[in-house]
Short mmCIF file of C-alpha atoms in Angstrom, two decimals:
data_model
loop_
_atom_site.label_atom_id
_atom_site.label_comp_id
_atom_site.label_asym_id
_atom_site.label_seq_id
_atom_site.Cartn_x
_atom_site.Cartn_y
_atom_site.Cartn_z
CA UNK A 651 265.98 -49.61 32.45
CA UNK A 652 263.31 -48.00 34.82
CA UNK A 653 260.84 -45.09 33.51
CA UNK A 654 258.45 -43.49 35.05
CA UNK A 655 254.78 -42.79 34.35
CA UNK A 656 253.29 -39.27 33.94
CA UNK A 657 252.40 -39.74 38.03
CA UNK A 658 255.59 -40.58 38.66
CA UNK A 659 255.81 -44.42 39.59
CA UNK A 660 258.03 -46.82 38.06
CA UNK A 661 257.87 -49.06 35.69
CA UNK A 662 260.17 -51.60 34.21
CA UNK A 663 260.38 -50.86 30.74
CA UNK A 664 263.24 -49.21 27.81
CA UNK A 665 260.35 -48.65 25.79
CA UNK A 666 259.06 -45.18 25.58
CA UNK A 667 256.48 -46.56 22.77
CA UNK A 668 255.00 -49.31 25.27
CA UNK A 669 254.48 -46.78 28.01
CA UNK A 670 252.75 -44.50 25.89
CA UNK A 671 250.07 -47.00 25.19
CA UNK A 672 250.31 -48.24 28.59
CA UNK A 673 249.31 -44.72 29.50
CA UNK A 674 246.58 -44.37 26.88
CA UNK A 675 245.24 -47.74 28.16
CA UNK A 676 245.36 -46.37 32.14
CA UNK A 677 242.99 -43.23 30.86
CA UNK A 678 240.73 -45.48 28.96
CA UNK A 679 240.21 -47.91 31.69
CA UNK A 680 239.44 -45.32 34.06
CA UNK A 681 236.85 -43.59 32.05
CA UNK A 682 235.32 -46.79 31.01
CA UNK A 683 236.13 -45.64 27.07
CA UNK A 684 236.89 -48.16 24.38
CA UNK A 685 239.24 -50.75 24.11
CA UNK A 686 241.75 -50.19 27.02
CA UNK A 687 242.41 -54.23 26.54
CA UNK A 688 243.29 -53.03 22.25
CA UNK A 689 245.49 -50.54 23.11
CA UNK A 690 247.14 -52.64 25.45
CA UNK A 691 248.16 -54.99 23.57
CA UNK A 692 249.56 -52.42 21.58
CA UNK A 693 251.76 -51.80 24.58
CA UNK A 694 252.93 -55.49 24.64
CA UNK A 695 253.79 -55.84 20.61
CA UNK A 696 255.88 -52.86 21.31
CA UNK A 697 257.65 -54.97 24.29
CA UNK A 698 256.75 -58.23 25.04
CA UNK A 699 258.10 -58.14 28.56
CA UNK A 700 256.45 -55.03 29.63
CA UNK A 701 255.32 -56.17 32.80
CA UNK A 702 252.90 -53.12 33.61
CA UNK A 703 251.14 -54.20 30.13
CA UNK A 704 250.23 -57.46 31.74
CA UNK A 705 249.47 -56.41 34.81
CA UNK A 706 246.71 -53.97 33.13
CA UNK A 707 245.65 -57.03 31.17
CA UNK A 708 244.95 -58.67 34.40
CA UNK A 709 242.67 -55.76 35.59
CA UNK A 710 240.44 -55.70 33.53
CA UNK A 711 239.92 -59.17 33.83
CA UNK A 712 239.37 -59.05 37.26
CA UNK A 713 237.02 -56.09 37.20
CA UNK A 714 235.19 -57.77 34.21
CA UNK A 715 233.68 -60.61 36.60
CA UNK A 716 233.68 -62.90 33.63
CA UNK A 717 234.57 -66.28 33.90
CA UNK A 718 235.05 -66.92 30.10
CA UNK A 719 238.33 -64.84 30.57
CA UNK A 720 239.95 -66.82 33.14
CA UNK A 721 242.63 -68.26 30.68
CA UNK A 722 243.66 -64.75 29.72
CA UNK A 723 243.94 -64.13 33.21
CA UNK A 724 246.08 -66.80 34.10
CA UNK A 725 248.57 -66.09 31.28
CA UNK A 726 248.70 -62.71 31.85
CA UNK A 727 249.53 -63.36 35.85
CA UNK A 728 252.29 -66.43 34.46
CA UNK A 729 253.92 -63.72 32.25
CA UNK A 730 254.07 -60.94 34.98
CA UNK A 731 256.07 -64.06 37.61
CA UNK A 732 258.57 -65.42 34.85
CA UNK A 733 260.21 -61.77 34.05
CA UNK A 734 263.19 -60.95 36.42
CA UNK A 735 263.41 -57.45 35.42
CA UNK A 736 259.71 -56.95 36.98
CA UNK A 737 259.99 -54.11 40.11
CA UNK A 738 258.35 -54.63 43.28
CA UNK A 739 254.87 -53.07 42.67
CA UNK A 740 254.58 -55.19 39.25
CA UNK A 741 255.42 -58.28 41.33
CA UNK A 742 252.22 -57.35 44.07
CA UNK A 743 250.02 -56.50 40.80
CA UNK A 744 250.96 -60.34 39.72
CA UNK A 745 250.39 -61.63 43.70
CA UNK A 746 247.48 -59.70 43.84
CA UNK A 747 245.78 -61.01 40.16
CA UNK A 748 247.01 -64.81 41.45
CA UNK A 749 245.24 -63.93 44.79
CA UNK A 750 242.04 -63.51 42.56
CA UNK A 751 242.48 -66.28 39.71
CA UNK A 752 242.54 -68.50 42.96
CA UNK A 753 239.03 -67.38 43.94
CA UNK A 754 240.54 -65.65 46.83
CA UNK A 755 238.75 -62.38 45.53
CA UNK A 756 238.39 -60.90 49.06
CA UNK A 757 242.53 -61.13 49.20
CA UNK A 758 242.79 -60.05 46.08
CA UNK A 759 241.50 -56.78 46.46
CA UNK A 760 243.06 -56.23 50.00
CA UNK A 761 246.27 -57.31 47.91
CA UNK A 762 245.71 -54.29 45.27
CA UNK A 763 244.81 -52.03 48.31
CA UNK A 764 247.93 -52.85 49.99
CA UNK A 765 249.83 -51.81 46.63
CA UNK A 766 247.91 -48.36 47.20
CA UNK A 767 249.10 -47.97 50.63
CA UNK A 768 252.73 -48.26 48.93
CA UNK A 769 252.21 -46.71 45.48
CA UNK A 770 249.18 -44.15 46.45
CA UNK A 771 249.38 -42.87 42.69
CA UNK A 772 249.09 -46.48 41.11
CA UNK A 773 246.21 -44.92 39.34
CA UNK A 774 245.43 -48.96 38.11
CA UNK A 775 245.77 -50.45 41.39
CA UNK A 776 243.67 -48.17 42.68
CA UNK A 777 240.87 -48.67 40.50
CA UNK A 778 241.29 -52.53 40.64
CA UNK A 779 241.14 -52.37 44.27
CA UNK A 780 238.07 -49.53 44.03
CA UNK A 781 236.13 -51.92 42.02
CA UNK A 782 236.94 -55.03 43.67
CA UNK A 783 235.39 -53.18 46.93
CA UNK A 784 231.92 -52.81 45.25
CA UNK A 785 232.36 -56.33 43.97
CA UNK A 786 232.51 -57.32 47.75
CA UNK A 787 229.89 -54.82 48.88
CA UNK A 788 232.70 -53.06 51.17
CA UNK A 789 230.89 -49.86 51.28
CA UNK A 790 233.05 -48.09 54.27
CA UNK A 791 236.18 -49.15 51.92
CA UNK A 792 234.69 -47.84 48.72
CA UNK A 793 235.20 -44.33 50.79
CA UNK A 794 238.32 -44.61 52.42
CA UNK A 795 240.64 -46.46 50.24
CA UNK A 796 240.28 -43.72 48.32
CA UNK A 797 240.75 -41.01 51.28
CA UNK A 798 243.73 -42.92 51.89
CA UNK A 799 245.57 -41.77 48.72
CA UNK A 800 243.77 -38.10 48.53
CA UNK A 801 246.96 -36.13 50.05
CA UNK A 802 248.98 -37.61 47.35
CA UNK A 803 246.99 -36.04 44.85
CA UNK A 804 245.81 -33.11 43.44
CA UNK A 805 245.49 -30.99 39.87
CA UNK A 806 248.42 -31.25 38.98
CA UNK A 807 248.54 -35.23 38.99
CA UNK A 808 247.26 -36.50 35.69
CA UNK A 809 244.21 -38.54 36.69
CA UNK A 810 242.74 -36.80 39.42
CA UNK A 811 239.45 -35.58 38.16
CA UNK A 812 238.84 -40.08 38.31
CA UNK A 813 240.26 -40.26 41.81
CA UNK A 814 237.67 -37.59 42.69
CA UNK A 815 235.10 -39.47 41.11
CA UNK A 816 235.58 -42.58 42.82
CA UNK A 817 235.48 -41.25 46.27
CA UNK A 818 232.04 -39.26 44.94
CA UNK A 819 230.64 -42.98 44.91
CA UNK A 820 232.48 -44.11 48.04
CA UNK A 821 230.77 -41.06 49.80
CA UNK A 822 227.84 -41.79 47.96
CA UNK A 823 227.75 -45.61 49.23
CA UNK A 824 228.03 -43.84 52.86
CA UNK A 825 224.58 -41.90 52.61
CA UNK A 826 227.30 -38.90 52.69
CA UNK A 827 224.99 -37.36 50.18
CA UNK A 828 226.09 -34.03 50.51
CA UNK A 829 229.77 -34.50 50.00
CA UNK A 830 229.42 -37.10 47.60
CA UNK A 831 227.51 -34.62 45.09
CA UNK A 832 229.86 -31.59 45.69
CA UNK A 833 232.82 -34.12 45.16
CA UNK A 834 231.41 -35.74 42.04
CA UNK A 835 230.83 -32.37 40.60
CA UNK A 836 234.86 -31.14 41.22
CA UNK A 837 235.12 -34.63 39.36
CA UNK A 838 233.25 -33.06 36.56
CA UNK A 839 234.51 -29.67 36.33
CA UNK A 840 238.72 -31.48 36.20
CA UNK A 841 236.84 -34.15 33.96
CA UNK A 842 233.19 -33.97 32.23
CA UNK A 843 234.49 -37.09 30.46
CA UNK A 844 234.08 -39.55 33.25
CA UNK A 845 231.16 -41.56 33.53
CA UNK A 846 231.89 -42.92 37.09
CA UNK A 847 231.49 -39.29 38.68
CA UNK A 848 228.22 -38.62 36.58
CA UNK A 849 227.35 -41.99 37.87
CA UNK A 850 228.32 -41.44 41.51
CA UNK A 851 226.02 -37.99 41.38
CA UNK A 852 223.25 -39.79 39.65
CA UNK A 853 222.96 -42.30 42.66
CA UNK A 854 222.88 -39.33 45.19
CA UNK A 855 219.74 -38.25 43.64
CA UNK A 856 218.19 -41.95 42.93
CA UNK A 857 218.92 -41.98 46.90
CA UNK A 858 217.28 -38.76 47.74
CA UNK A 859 214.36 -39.00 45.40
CA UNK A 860 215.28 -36.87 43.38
CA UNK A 861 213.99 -37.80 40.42
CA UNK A 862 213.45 -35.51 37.87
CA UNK A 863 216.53 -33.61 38.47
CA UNK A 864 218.20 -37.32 37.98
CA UNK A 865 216.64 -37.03 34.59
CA UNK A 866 217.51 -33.90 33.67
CA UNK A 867 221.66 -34.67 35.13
CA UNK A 868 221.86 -38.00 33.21
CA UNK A 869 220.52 -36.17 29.62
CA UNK A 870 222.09 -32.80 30.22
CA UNK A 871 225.66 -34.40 30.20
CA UNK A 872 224.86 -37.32 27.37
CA UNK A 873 227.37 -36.50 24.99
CA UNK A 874 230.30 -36.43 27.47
CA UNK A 875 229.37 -40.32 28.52
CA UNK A 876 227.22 -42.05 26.39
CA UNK A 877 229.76 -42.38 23.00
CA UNK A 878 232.07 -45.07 22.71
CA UNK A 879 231.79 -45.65 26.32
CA UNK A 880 231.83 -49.07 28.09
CA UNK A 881 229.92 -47.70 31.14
CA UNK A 882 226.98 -46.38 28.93
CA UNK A 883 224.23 -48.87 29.40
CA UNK A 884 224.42 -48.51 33.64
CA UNK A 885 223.96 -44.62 33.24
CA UNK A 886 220.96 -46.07 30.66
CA UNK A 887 220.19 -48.27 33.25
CA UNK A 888 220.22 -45.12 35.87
CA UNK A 889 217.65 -43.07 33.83
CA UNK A 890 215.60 -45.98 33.43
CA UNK A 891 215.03 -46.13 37.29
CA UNK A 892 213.83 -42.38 37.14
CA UNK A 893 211.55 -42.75 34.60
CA UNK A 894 210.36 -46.47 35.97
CA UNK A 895 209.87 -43.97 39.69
CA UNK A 896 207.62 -41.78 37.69
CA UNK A 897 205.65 -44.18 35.87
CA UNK A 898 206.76 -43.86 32.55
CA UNK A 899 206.81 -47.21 31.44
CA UNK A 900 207.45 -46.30 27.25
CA UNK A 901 210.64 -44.53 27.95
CA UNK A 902 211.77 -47.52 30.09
CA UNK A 903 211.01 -49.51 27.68
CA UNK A 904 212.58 -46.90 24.75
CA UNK A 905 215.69 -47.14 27.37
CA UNK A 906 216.09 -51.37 27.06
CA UNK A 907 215.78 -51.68 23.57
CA UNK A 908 218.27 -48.95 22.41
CA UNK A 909 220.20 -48.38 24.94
CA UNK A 910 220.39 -50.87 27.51
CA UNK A 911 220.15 -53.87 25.88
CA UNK A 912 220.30 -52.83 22.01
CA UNK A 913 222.44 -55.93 20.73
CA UNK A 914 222.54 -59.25 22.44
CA UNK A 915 225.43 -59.11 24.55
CA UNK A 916 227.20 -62.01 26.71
CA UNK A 917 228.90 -59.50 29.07
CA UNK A 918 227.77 -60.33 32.70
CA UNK A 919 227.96 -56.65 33.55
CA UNK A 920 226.05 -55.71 30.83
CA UNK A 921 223.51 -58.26 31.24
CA UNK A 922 222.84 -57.91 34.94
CA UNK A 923 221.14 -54.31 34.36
CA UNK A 924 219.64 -55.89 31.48
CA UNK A 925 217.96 -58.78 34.72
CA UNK A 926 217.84 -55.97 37.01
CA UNK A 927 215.69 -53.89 34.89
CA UNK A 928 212.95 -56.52 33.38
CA UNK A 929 212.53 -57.86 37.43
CA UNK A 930 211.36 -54.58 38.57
CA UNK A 931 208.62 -54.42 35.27
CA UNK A 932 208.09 -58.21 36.22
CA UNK A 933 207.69 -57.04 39.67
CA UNK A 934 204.70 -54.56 38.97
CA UNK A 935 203.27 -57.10 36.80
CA UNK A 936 204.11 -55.57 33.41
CA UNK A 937 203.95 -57.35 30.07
CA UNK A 938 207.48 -56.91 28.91
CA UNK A 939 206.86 -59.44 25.88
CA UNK A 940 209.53 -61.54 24.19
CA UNK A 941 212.86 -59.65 26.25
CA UNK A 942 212.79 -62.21 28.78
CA UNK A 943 213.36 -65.02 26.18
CA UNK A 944 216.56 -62.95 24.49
CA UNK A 945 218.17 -62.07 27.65
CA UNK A 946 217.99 -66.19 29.24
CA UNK A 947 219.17 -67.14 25.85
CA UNK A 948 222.44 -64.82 26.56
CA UNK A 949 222.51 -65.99 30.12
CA UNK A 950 222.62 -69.97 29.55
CA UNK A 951 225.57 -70.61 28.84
CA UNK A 952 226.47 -69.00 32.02
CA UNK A 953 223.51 -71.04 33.68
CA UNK A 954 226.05 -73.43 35.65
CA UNK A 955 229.40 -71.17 36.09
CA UNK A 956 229.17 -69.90 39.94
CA UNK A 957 231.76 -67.69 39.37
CA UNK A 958 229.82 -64.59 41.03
CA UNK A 959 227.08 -64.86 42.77
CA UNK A 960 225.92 -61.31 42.31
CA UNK A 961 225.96 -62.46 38.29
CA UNK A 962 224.35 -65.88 38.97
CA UNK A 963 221.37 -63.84 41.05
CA UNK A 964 220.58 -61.78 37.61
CA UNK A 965 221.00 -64.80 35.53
CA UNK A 966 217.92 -67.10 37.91
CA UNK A 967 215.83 -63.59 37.41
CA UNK A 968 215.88 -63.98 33.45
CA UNK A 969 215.48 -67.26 33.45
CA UNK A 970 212.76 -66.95 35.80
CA UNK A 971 211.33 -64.22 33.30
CA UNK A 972 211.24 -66.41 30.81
CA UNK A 973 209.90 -69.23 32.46
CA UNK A 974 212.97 -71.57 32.10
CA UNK A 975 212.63 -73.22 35.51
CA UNK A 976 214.96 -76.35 34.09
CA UNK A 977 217.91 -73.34 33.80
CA UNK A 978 216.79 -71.56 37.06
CA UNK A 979 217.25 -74.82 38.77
CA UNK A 980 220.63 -75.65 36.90
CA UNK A 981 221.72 -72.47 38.42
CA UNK A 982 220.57 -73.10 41.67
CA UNK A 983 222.39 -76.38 41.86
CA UNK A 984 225.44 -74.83 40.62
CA UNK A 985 224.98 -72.13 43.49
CA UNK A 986 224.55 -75.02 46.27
CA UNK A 987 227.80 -76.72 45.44
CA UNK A 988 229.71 -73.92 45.60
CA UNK A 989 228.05 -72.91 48.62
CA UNK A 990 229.77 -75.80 50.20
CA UNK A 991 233.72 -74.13 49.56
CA UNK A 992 235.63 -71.80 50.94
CA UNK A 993 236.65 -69.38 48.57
CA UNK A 994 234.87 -65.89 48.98
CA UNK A 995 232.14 -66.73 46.27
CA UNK A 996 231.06 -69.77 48.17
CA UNK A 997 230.67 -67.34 50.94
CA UNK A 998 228.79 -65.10 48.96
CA UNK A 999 226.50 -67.75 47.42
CA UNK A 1000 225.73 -69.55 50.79
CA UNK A 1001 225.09 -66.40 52.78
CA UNK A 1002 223.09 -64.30 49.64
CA UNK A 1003 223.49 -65.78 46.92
CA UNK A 1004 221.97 -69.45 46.86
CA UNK A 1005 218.82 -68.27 49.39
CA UNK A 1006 217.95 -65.46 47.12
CA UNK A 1007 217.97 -67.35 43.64
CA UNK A 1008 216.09 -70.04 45.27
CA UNK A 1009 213.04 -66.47 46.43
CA UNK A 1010 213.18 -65.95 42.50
CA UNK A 1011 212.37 -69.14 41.90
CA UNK A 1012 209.88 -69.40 44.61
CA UNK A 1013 208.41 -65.87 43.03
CA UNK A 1014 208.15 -67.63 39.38
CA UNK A 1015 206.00 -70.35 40.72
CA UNK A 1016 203.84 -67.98 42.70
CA UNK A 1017 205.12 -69.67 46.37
CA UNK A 1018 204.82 -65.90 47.87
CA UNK A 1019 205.28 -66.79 51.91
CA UNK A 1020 208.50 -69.12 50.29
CA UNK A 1021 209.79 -66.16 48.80
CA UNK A 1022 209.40 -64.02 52.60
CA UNK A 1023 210.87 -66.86 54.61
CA UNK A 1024 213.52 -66.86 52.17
CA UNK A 1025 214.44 -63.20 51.98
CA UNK A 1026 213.60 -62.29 55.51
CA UNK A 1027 217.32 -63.80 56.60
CA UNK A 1028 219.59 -62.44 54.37
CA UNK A 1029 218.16 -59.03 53.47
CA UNK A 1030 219.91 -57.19 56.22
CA UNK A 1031 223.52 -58.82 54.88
CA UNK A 1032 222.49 -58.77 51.47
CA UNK A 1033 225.55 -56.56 50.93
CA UNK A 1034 228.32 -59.31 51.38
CA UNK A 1035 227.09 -60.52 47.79
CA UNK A 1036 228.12 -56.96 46.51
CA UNK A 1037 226.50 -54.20 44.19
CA UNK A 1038 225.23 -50.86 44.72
CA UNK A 1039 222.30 -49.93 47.24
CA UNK A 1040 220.61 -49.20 44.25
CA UNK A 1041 221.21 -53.01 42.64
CA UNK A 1042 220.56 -54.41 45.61
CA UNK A 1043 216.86 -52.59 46.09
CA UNK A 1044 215.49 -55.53 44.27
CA UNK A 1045 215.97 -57.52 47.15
CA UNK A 1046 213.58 -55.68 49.28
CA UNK A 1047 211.25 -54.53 45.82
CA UNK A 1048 211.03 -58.67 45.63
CA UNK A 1049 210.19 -58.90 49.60
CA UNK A 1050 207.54 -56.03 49.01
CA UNK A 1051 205.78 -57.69 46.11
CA UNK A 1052 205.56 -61.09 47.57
CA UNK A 1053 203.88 -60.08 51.04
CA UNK A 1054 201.38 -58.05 48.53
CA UNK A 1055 200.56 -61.35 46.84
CA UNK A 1056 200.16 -63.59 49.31
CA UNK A 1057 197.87 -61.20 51.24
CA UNK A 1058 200.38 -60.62 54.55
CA UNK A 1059 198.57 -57.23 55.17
CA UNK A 1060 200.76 -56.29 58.13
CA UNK A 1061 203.78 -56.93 56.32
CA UNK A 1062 203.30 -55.16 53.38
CA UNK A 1063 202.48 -52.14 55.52
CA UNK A 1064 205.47 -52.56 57.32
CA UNK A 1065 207.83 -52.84 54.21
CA UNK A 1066 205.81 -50.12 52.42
CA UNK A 1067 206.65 -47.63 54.83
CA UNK A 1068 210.09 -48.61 55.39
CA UNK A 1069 210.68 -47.25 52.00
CA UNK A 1070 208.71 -44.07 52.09
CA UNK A 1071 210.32 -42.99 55.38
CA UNK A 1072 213.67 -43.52 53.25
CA UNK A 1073 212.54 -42.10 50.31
CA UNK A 1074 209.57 -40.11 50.60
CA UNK A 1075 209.81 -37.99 47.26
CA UNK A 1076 209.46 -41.20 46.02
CA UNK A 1077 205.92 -41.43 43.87
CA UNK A 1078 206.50 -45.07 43.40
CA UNK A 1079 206.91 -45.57 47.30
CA UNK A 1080 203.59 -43.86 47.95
CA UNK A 1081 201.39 -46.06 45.40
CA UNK A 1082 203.04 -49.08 47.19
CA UNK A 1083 202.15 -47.84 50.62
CA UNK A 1084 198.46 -47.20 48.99
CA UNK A 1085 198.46 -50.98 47.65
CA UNK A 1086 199.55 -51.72 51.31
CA UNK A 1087 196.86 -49.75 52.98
CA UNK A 1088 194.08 -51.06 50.56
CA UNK A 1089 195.27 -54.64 50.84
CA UNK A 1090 194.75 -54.35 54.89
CA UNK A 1091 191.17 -53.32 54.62
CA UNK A 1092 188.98 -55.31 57.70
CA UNK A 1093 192.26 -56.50 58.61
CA UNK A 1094 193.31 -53.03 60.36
CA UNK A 1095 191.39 -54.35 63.01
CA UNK A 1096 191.16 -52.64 65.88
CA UNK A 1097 192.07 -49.18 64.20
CA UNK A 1098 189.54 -47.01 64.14
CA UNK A 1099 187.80 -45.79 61.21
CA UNK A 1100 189.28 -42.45 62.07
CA UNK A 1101 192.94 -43.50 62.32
CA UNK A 1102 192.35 -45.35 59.03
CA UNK A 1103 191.31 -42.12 57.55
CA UNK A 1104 194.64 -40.39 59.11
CA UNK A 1105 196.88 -43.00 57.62
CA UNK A 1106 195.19 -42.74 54.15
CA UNK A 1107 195.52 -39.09 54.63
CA UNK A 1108 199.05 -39.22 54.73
CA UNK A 1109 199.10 -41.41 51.72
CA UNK A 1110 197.25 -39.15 49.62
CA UNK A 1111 199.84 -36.27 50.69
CA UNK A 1112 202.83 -38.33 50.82
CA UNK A 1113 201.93 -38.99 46.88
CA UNK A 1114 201.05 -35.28 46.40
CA UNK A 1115 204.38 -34.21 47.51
CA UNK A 1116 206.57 -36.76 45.61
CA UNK A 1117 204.89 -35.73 42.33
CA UNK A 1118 205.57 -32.26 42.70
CA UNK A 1119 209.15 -33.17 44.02
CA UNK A 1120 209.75 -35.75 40.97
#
């Protein structure tokens, strides 16, 4: 017997029960609430063989990036194939989860788009396949897969306010600033529930310097995505970056201890912010005491999985951080064996992955020009490794600090003002382009004492302006 779901694609099911918590689960996955994998399973007591309750299982095991769940990924994908009564678009979920338990992830996610292109209301396949694009770091497809399903949709499709907010952080990933804020915010006004549009807004104005409006967005709506929400610490981790912009290094810290990082999770996603967060303190040589030593503790036994390099990259910084060069390294040798396959994370470790962990390293044990020669490569293509423009910022931040340190005056002035013409409301931009100017000093050269004064001029009002804009 066929039903349908409330968006009106089939699934292979007689029972009304399992598609009622298959639907639950569909809403709860999408908003990032808790437990779309409990209420799942739910679905699956209620019928074993519902095929649609596996292939959900299988979601959010791919869009978890966790290794440790591989087994539950490969059952679910072995149930989905050994039911006859499975439709068609069950049977691409199962091709397209086998596509990714094969470490084909590139595939896979084509494979989930492709299910899109034929079911443009799958609202699961589409956010598999939405995800698996900022996995990749396909920032053009983060956009248009979803503006390939947008005339199928509208109000009166349950599910639309997330469709909206998904192509808010496709824009977004664009630099179509404009249109990503004014579509995030029809997101909002279907859904204030959904963290993923408040997120895609929130990067608009982390891109455009806007900081203290940032601030005001990610408080002003806290009750609609901070409780009992999966998502939570990233929109922590998202208010951190204001308040690290602005100098206010207690609230960042208020932010990681009970909010970001208040329990000592295992869950890559969770502890990449976690990475992500201490390296920028690290970074601006800040005492951030014993945090390093909690979060590599959480990372080891992660140390030697290459599973995704993106997660490997965060796991070198805290072990870095805390000084474990033996796990660093582990990491690092895990990364260069991998790098040697052809699955898409070898290409992601060889191209970003391996050469970056190895400019962490080189930061730890203060080899500065190691950590340039390093970088200077792969910053440019730093996207194949996936993340946010936002995530990957550390790449450059790391670039920045390590010309500052080993005294390459030019290049520091050069990086410095790379970010404040791309973000000049930027306060934190401006002191770096200050350290840059002050580092120079005799080295300026031929410039003449008046040019220096025009350039530290600009400085001075540069930083002016992004305090009052902030």
């Amino acid at each position: 017997m066929t039903l349908l779901d409330s968006r009106g694609v089939p699934v292979s099911t007689h029972s009304r029960e399992a598609l009622q918590h298959y639907e639950r689960a569909v809403e709860l996955s999408a908003g990032y609430y808790f437990d779309p994998m409990a209420t799942i399973r739910r679905a699956i007591d209620a019928d074993p063989d519902f095929a649609m309750g596996h292939c959900l299982q299988a979601a959010l095991v791919v869009m978890s990036t966790d290794r440790s769940l591989v087994p539950m990924l490969a059952s679910s994908v072995e149930a989905i194939e050994t039911l006859r009564h499975a439709n068609d678009r069950e049977r691409m979920h199962a091709a397209a989860a086998r596509k990714w338990l094969n470490g084909d992830f590139a595939a896979a996610v084509r494979a989930y788009g492709d299910i899109v292109v034929e079911y443009p209301r799958d609202l699961l396949a589409l956010q598999v396949a939405h995800v698996g694009d900022f996995l990749m770091g396909s920032s053009t497809m983060l956009r248009d897969r979803i503006a390939h399903v947008l005339p199928y949709w509208d109000n009166s499709v349950p599910g639309y306010g997330f469709v909206l907010g998904m192509h808010a952080f496709g824009l977004e990933e664009c630099a179509a600033y404009s249109q990503a804020e004014d579509t995030g915010r029809r997101a909002l006004a279907i859904n204030p529930y959904d963290p993923w549009a408040v997120h895609a807004v929130a990067h608009v104005m982390e891109m455009t310097g806007r900081t203290r409006e940032g601030i005001d967005w990610l408080t002003g709506r806290e009750n609609h995505w901070a409780v009992d929400n999966g998502f939570a610490y990233h929109n922590w981790w998202h208010l951190a970056l204001y308040c690290l912009d602005i100098d206010d290094l207690d609230r960042v810290f208020d932010l990681y201890d009970r909010r970001i990082r208040p329990v000592a999770s295992t869950a890559p996603m969770e502890m990449v912010d976690a990475s992500a967060l201490l390296w920028r303190l690290q970074l601006r040589g800040v005492d951030v005491g014993p945090r390093w030593q909690e979060l590599a503790q959480s990372w080891e036994a992660l140390a030697e999985h290459a599973y995704y390099a993106f997660n490997d990259v965060h796991a070198v910084m805290s072990f870095v951080g805390a000084q474990r060069f033996d796990l660093a390294q582990r990491t690092i040798a895990s990364l260069e064996h991998k790098a040697i396959g052809n699955d898409t994370n070898a290409m992601m470790s060889r191209d970003v992955g391996l050469p970056l962990a190895q400019a962490l390293l080189a930061f730890g044990m203060d080899h500065y020009s190691d950590v340039i020669n390093l970088i200077a490569p792969m910053r440019t293509i730093a996207h194949r490794f996936g993340g946010s423009h936002a995530q990957r910022d550390l790449v450059h931040l790391t670039m920045v600090e390590a010309a500052m340190r080993s005294g390459n005056a030019r290049l520091s002035r050069a990086l410095a003002a790379e970010r404040t013409q791309l973000k000049p409301a930027s306060p934190f931009n401006w002191r770096l382009t200050a350290r840059a100017l002050d580092l120079a000093g005799d080295a300026m050269g031929a410039v003449k004492a008046r040019e220096k004064a025009e350039i530290r001029r600009k400085v001075q009002t540069g930083m002016r302006q992004s305090l009052l804009a902030s």
